[in-house]
Coordinates of C-alpha atoms (C1' of nucleotides) in Angstrom, one line a residue:
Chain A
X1 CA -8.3 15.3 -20.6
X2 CA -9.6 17.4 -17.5
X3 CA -6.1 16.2 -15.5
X4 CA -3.1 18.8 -15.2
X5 CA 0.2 18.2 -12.9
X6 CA 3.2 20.0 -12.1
X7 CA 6.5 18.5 -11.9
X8 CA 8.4 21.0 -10.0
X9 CA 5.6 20.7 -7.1
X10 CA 7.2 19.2 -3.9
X11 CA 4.4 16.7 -3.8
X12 CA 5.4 13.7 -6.3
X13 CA 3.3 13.9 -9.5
X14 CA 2.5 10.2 -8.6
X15 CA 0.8 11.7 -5.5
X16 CA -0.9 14.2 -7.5
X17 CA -2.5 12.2 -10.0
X18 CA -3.9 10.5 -6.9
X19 CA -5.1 13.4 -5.0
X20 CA -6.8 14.8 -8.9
X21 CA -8.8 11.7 -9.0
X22 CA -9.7 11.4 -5.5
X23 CA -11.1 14.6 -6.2
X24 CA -13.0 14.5 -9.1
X25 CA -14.3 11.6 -7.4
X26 CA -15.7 13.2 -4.3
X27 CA -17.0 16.2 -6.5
X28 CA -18.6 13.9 -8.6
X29 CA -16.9 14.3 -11.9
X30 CA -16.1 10.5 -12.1
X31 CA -19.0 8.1 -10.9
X32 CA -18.9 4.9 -10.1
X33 CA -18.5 2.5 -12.6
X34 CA -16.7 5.5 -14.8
X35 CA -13.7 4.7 -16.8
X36 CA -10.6 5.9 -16.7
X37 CA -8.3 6.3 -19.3
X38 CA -5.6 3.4 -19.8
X39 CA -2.4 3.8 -18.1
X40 CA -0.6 4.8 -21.3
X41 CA -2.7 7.2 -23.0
X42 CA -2.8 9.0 -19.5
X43 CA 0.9 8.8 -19.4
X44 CA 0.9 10.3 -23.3
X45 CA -1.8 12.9 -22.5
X46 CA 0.0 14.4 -19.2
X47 CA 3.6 13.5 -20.9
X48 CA 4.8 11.2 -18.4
X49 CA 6.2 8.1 -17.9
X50 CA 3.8 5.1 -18.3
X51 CA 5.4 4.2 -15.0
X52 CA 4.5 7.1 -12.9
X53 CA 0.5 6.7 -13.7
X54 CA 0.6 3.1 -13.2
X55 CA 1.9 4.1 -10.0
X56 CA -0.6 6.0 -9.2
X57 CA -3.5 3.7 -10.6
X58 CA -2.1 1.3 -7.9
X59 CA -2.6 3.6 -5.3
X60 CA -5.4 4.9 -6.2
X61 CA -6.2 0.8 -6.1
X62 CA -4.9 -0.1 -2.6
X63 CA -7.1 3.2 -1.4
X64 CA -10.4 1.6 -2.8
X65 CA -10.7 4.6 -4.7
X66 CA -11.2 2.7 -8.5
X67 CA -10.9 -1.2 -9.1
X68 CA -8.1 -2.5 -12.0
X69 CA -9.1 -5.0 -14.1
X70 CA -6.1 -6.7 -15.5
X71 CA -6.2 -6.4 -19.1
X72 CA -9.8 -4.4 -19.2
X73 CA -8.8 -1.3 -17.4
X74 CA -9.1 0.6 -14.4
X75 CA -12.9 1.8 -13.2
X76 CA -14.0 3.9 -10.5
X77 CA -15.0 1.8 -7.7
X78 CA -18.8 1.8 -6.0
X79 CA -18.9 4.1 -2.5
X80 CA -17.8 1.9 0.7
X81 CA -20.1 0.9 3.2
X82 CA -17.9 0.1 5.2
X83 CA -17.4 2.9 8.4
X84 CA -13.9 3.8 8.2
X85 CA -11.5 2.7 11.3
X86 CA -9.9 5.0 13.8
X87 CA -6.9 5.6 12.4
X88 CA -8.8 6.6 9.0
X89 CA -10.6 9.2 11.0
X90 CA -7.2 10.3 13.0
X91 CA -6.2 11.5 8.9
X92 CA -9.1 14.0 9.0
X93 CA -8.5 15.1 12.2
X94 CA -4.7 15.9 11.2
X95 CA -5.9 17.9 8.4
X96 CA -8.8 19.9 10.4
X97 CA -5.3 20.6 13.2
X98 CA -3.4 21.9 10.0
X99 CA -5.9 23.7 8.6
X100 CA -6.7 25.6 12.0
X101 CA -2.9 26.1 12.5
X102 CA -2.5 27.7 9.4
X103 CA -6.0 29.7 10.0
X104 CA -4.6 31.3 12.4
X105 CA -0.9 32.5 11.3
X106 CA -3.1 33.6 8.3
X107 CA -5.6 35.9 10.8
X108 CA -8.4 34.3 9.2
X109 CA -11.4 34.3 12.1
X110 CA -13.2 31.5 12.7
X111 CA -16.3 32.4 10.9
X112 CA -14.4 33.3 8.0
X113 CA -12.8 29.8 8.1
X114 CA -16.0 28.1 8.5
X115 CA -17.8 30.3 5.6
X116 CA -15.0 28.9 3.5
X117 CA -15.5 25.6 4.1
X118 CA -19.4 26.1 3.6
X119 CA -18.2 27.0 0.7
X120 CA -16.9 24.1 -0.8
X121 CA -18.9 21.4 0.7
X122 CA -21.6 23.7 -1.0
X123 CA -19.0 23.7 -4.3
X124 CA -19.0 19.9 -4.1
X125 CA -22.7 19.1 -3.7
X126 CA -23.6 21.3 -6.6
X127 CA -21.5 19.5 -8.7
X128 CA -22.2 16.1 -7.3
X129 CA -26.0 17.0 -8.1
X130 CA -25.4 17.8 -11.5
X131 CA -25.9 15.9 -14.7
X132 CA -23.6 14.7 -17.1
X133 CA -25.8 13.4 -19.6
Chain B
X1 CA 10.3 20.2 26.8
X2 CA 6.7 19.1 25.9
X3 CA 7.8 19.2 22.1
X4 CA 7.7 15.4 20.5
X5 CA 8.8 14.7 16.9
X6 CA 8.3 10.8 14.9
X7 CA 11.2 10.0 13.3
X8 CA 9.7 6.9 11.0
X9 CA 6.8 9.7 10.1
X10 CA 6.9 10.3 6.3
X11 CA 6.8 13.9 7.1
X12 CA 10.7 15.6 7.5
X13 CA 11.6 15.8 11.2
X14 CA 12.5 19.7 10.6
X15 CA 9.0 19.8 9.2
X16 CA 7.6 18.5 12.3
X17 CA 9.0 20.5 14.2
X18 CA 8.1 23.7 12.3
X19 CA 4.4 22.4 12.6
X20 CA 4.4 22.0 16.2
X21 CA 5.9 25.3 17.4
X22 CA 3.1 26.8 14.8
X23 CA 0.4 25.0 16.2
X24 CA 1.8 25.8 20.2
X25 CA 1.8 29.2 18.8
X26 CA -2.0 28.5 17.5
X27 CA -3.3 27.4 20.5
X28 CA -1.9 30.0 22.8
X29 CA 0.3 27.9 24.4
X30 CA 3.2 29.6 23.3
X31 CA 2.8 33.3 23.4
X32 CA 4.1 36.5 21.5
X33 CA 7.8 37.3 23.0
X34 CA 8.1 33.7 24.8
X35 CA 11.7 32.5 24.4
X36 CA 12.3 28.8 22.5
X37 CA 14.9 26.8 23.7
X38 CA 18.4 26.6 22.1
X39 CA 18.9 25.0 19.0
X40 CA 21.3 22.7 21.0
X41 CA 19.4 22.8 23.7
X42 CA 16.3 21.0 21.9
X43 CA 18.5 19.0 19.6
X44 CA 19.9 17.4 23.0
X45 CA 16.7 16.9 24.4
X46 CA 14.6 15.5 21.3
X47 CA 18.6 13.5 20.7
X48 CA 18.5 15.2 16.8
X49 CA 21.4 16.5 15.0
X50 CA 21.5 20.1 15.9
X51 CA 21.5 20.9 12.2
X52 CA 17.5 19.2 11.9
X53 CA 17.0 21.6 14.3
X54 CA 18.9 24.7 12.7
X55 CA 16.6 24.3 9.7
X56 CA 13.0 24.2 11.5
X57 CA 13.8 27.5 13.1
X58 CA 15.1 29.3 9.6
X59 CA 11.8 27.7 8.2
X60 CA 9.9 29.3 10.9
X61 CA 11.6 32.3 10.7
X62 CA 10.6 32.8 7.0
X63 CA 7.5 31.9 8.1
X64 CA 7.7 34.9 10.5
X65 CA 6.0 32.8 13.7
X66 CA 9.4 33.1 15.3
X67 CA 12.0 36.3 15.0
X68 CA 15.5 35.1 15.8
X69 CA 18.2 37.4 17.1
X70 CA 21.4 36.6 16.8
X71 CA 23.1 35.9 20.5
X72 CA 19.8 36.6 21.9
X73 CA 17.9 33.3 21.1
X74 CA 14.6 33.1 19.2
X75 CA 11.1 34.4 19.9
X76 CA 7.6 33.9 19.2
X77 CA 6.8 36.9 17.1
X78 CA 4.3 39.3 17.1
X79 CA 1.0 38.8 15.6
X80 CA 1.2 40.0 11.8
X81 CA -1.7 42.9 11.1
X82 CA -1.4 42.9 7.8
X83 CA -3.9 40.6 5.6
X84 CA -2.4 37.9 4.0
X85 CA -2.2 37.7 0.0
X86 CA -3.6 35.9 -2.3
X87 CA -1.4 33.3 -2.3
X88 CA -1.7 32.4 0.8
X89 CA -4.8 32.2 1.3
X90 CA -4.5 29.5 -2.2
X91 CA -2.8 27.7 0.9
X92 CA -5.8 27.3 3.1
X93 CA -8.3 26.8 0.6
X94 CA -5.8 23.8 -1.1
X95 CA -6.3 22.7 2.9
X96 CA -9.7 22.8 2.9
X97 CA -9.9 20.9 -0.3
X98 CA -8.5 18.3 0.7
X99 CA -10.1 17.9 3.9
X100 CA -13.5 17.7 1.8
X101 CA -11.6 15.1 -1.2
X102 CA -10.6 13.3 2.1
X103 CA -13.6 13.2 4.1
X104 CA -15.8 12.3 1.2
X105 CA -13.9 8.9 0.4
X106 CA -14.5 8.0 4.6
X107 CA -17.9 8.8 4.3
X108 CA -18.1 11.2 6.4
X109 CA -21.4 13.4 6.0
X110 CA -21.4 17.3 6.1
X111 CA -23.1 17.4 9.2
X112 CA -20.4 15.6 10.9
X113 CA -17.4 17.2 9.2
X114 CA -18.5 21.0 10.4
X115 CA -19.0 19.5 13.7
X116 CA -15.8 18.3 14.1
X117 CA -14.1 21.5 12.5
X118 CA -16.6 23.5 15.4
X119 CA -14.9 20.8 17.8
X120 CA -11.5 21.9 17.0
X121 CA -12.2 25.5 16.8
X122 CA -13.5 25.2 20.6
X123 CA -10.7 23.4 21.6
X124 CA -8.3 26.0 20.4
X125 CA -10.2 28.9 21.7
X126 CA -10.5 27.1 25.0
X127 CA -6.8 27.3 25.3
X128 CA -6.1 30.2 24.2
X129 CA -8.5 32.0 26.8
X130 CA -6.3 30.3 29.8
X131 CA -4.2 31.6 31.8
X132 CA -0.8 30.0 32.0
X133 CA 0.1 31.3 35.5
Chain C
X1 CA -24.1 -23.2 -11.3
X2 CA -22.4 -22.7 -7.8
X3 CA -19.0 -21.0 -8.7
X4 CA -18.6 -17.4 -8.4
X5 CA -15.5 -15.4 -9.8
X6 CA -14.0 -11.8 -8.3
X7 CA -12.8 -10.0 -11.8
X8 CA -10.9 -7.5 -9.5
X9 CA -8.7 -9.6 -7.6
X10 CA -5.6 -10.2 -8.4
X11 CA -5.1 -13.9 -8.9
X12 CA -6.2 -14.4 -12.7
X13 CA -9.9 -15.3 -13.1
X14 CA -8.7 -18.3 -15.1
X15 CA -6.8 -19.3 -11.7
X16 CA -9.7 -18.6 -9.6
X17 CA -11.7 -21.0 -12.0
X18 CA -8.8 -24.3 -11.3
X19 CA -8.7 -23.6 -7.5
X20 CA -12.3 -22.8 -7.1
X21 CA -12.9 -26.3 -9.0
X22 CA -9.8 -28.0 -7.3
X23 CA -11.7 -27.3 -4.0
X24 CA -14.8 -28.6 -4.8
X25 CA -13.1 -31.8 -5.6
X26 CA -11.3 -31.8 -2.1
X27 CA -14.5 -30.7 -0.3
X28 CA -16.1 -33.9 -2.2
X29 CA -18.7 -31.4 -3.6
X30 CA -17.3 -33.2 -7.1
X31 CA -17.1 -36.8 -7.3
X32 CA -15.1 -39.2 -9.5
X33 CA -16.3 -39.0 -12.9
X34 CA -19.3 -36.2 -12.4
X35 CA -19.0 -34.1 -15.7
X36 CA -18.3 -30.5 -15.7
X37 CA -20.6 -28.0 -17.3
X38 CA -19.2 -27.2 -20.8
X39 CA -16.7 -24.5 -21.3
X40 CA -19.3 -22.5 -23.2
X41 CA -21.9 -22.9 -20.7
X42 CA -19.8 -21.9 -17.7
X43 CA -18.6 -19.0 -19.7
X44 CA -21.7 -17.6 -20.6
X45 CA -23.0 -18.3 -16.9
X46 CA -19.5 -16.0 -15.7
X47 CA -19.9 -13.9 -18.4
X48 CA -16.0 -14.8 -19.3
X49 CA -14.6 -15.0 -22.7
X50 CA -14.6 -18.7 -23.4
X51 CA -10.9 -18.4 -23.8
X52 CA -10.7 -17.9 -20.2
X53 CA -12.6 -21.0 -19.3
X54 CA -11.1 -22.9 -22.1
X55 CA -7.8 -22.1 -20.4
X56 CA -8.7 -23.2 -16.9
X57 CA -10.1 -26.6 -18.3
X58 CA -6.2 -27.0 -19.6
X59 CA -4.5 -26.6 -16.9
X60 CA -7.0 -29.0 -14.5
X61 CA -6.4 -31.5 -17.0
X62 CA -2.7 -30.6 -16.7
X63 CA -2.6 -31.1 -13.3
X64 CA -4.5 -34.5 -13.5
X65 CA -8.3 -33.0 -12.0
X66 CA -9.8 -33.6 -14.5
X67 CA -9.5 -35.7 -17.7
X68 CA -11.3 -33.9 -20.8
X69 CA -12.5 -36.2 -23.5
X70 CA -13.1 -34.3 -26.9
X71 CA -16.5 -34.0 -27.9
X72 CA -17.4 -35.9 -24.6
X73 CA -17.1 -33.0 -21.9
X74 CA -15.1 -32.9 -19.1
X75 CA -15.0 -35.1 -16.3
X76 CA -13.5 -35.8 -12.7
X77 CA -10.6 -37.7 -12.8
X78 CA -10.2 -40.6 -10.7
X79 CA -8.2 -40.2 -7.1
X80 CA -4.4 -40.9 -8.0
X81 CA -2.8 -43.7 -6.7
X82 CA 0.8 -42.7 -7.1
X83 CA 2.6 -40.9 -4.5
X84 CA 3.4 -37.3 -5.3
X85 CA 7.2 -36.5 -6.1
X86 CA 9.5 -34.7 -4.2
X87 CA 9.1 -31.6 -6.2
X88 CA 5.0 -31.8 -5.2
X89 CA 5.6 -32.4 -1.6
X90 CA 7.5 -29.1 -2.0
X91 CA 4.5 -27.0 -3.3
X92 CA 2.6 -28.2 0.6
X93 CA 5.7 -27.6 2.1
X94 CA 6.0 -23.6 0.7
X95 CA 2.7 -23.2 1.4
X96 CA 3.3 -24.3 5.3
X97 CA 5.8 -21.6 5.3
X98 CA 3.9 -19.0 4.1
X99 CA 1.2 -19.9 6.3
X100 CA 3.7 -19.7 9.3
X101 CA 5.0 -16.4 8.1
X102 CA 2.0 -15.3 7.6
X103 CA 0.5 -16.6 11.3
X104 CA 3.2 -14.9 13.2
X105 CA 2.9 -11.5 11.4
X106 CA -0.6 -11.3 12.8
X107 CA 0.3 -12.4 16.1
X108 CA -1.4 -15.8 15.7
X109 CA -0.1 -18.2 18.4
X110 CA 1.0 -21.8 17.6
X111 CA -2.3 -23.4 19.4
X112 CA -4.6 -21.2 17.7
X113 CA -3.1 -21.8 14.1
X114 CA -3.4 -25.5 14.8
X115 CA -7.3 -24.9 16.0
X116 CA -7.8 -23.5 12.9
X117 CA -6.3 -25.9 10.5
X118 CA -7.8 -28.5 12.5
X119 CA -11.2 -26.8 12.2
X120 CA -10.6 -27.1 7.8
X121 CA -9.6 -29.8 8.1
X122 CA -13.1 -31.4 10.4
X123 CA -14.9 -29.1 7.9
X124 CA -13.5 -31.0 4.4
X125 CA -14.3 -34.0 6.1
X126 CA -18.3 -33.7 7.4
X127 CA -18.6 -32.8 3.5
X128 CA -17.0 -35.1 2.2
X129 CA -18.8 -38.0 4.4
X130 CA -22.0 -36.4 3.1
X131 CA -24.1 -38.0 0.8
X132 CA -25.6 -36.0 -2.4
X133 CA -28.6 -38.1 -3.1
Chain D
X1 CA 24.5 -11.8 2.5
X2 CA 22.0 -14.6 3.3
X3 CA 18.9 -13.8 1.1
X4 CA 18.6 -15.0 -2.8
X5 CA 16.1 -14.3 -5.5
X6 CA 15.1 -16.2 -8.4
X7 CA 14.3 -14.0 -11.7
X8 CA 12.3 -16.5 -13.7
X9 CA 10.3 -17.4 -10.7
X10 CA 6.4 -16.4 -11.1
X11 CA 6.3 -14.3 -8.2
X12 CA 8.0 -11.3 -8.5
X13 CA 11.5 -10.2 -7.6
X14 CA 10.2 -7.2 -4.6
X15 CA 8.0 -9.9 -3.7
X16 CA 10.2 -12.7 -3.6
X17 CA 12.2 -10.0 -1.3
X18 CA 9.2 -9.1 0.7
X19 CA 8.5 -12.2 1.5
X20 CA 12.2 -13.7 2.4
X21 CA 12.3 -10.7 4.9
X22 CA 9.3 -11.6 6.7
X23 CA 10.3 -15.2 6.6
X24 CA 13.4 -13.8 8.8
X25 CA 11.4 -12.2 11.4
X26 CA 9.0 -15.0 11.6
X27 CA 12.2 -17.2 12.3
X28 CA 13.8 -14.7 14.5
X29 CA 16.9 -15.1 12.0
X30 CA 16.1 -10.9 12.3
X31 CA 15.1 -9.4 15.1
X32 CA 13.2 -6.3 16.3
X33 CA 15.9 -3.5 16.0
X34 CA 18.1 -5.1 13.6
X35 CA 19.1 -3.3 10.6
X36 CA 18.3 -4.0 7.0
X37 CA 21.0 -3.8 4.4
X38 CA 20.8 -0.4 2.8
X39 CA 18.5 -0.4 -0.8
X40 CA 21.7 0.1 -3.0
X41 CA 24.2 -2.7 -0.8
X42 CA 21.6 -5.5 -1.2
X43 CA 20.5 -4.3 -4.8
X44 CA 24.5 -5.0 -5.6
X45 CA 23.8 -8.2 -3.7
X46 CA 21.2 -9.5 -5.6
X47 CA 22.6 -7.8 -8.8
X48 CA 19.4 -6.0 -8.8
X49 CA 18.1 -2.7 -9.8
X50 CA 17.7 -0.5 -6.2
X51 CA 14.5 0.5 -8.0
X52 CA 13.6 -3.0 -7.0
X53 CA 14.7 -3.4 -3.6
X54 CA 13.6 0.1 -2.8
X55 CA 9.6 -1.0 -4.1
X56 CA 10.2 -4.1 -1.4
X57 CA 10.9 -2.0 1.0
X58 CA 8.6 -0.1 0.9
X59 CA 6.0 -2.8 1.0
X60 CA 7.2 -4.1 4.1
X61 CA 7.0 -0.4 6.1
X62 CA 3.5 -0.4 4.6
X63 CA 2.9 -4.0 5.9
X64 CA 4.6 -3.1 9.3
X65 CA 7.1 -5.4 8.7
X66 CA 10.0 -2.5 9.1
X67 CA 10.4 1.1 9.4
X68 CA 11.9 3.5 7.6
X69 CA 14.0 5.9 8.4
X70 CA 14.7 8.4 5.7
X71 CA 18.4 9.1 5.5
X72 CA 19.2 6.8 8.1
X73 CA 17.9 3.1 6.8
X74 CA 15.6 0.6 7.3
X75 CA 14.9 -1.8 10.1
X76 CA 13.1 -4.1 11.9
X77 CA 9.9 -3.1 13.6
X78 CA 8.8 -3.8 17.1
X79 CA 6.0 -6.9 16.8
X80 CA 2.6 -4.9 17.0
X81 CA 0.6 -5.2 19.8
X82 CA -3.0 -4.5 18.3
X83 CA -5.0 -7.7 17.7
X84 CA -5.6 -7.6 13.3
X85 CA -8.2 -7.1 11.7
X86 CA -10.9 -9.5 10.1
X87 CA -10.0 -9.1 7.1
X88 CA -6.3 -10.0 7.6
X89 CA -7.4 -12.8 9.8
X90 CA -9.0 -14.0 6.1
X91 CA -6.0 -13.9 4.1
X92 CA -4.5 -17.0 6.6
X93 CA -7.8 -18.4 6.4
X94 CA -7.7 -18.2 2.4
X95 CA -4.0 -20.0 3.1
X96 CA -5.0 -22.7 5.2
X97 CA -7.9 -23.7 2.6
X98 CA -5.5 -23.3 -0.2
X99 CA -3.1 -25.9 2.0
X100 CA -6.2 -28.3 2.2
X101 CA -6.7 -28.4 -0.9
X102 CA -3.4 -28.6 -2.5
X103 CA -2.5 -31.6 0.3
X104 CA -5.8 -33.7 -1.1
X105 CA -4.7 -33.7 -4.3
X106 CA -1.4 -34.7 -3.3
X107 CA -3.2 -37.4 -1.6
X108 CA -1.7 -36.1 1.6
X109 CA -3.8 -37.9 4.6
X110 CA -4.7 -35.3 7.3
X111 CA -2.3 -37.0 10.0
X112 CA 0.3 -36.3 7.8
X113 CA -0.3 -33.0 7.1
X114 CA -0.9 -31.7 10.3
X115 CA 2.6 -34.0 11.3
X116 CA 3.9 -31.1 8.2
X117 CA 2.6 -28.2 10.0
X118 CA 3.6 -28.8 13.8
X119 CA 7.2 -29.9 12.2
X120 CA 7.2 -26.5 10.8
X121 CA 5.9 -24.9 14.4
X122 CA 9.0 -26.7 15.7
X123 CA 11.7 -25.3 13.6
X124 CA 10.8 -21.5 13.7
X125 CA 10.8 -22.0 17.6
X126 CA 14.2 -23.4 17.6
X127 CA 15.3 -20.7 15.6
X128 CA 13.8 -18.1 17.3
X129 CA 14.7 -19.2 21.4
X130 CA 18.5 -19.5 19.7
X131 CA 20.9 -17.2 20.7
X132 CA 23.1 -15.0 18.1
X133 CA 25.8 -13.8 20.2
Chain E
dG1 C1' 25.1 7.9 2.9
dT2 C1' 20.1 7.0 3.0
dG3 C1' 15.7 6.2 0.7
dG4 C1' 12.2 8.4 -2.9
dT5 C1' 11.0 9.7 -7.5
dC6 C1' 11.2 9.8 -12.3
dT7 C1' 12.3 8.8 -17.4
dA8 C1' 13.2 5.7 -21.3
dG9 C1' 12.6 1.6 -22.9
dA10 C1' 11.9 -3.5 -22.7
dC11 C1' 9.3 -7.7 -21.8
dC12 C1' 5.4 -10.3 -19.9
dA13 C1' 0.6 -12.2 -18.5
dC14 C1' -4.1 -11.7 -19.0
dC15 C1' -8.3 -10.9 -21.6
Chain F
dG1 C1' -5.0 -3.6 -25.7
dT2 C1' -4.6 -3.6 -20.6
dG3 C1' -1.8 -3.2 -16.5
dG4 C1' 2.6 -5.2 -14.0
dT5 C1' 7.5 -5.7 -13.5
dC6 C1' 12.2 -4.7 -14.3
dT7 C1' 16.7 -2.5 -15.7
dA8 C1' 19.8 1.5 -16.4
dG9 C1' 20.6 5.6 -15.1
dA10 C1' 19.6 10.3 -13.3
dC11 C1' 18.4 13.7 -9.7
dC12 C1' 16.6 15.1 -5.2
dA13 C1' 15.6 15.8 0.0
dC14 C1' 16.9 14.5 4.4
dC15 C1' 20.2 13.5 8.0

DNA sequence: GTGGTCTAGACCACC
DNA sequence: GTGGTCTAGACCACC
């Protein structure tokens, strides 16, 4: 399993598992219609409670992020068409203030910032063009 | 005081305050040597315990944005010279990560990402240049 | 065949087989004694287990929609003459509340909750005074 | 303490919770301001796990029924002033049909029903223009 | 004192 | 086998 967490990280490991597949989602590790492992073998593999991943699954649900099918499993969910509302977008905003913020208490100039994120869109799409077969 | 804090936000109240005071400090808006208030004086005024309060500015004095002199009050330090380590720099590119992860799942393209990082690079810079007098 | 079933949601698909079938009846899109396709048939058209079907069928026969006559098929039942029981009259009554709960949590106002009911209820009606010929 | 839960019930215990709250605040029975029982006091009440009450909660901050106030408690949030959504507006939709349906096979005629509904309009007013002092 | 998270372990409905 | 719910009990951050 591709998945590590740490348990002495402030953010919950709940929260973590979320953000991970998020991720791998949006690099294009997972694809739609991928599976993911069942709630207990995750919970085995990452030596957690079966609790804590469901947890997650059901966030990872209510953010449209993968579909659960009772008693089948839980698959990545197909891309929304839908345009997000504004208070979606407000999110990303927050994180572009933060990210400025710290920027700057780290004296990192603005084209160094924007190079970086080059960077990983550039990291992303190279990976989301790949091929898995 | 123009500083506002939320507390039904998920994020700490000392936490919000720490991030606002940076991201005055960011924008030019507060300035190397400017006083803050009191503790008590902006416990009183944002009606906190003065202890919330307490903790933001020891946060932001580990942080070094602020130097605090005991007696004297606290002040927006200078601007560090030294390049920041690796680890901190992890710090902004975990940032930028998740911005991409994030704007990924709103479907929000490339294009429209950088421009909105541009956008808030301008608006900072703007503010900075002014002139407070 | 018309019915359509949403695997993700979360009421059970067997569920969402009785209610979908309940409402035809109501709508009068299912008469008295029309036959129902067979539980193989309808599961092959979902692409359900037959289990699944099979179970649905039960509990419509359970609660007196249809009667199923072995090796016959299954068939509308005829309109009940009986009053409900108390313990029926509940079920409507629980699901006013809900609906009122519900109503005020989005703001709805009294008028335009009763506009809307009434607007169901004209809509059952025009069906059911159609003719299928 | 007013609220009860049933454990064998279908729906679930938080939701059972979730649910009598909002019935509350529909009826006025709890208005905008009032503070909730804290998670352990009304887990005693119920002789529930907190784990329980705590998950109720926290659906009701995430349906804006209360907020949260970390270390300080829960209460009863101001009525929203944005007009919802389309696809909330579906969810009393989905309710009303459900209600049509269930009252035909109770053989409920439509005068009576709607004689239900405006006799439930009438007692959450009541409640609600009463007074608690 | 307040809510949030987590483990260990049980039981259940659905497929 | 799959996810969902619940208890008992522990530990933690915030106020």
């Amino acid at each position: 399993m591709w998945l590590r967490v740490d348990p002495r990280a402030s953010t919950p490991v709940y929260r973590q598992i979320v953000d991970a597949i998020k991720e791998d989602v949006a690099r294009g590790v997972l694809l739609t219609g991928d599976r993911l492992p069942s709630v207990r073998d995750l919970a085995v593999d990452l030596t957690l409670n079966h609790n804590t991943v469901a947890r997650a699954y059901q966030e990872l649900e209510r953010e449209q992020v993968i579909d659960v099918l009772r008693g089948r499993g839980a698959f990545v969910a197909a891309v929304r068409t839908d345009r997000p509302g504004p208070e979606r977008l407000e999110a990303v905003e927050g994180l572009i203030r933060r990210l400025l913020v710290e920027a700057h208490h780290l004296q990192l100039g603005d084209d160094e910032l924007l190079a970086k994120v080059r960077a990983g869109l550039g990291e992303f799409r190279r990976e989301k063009g790949g091929d898995r077969s």
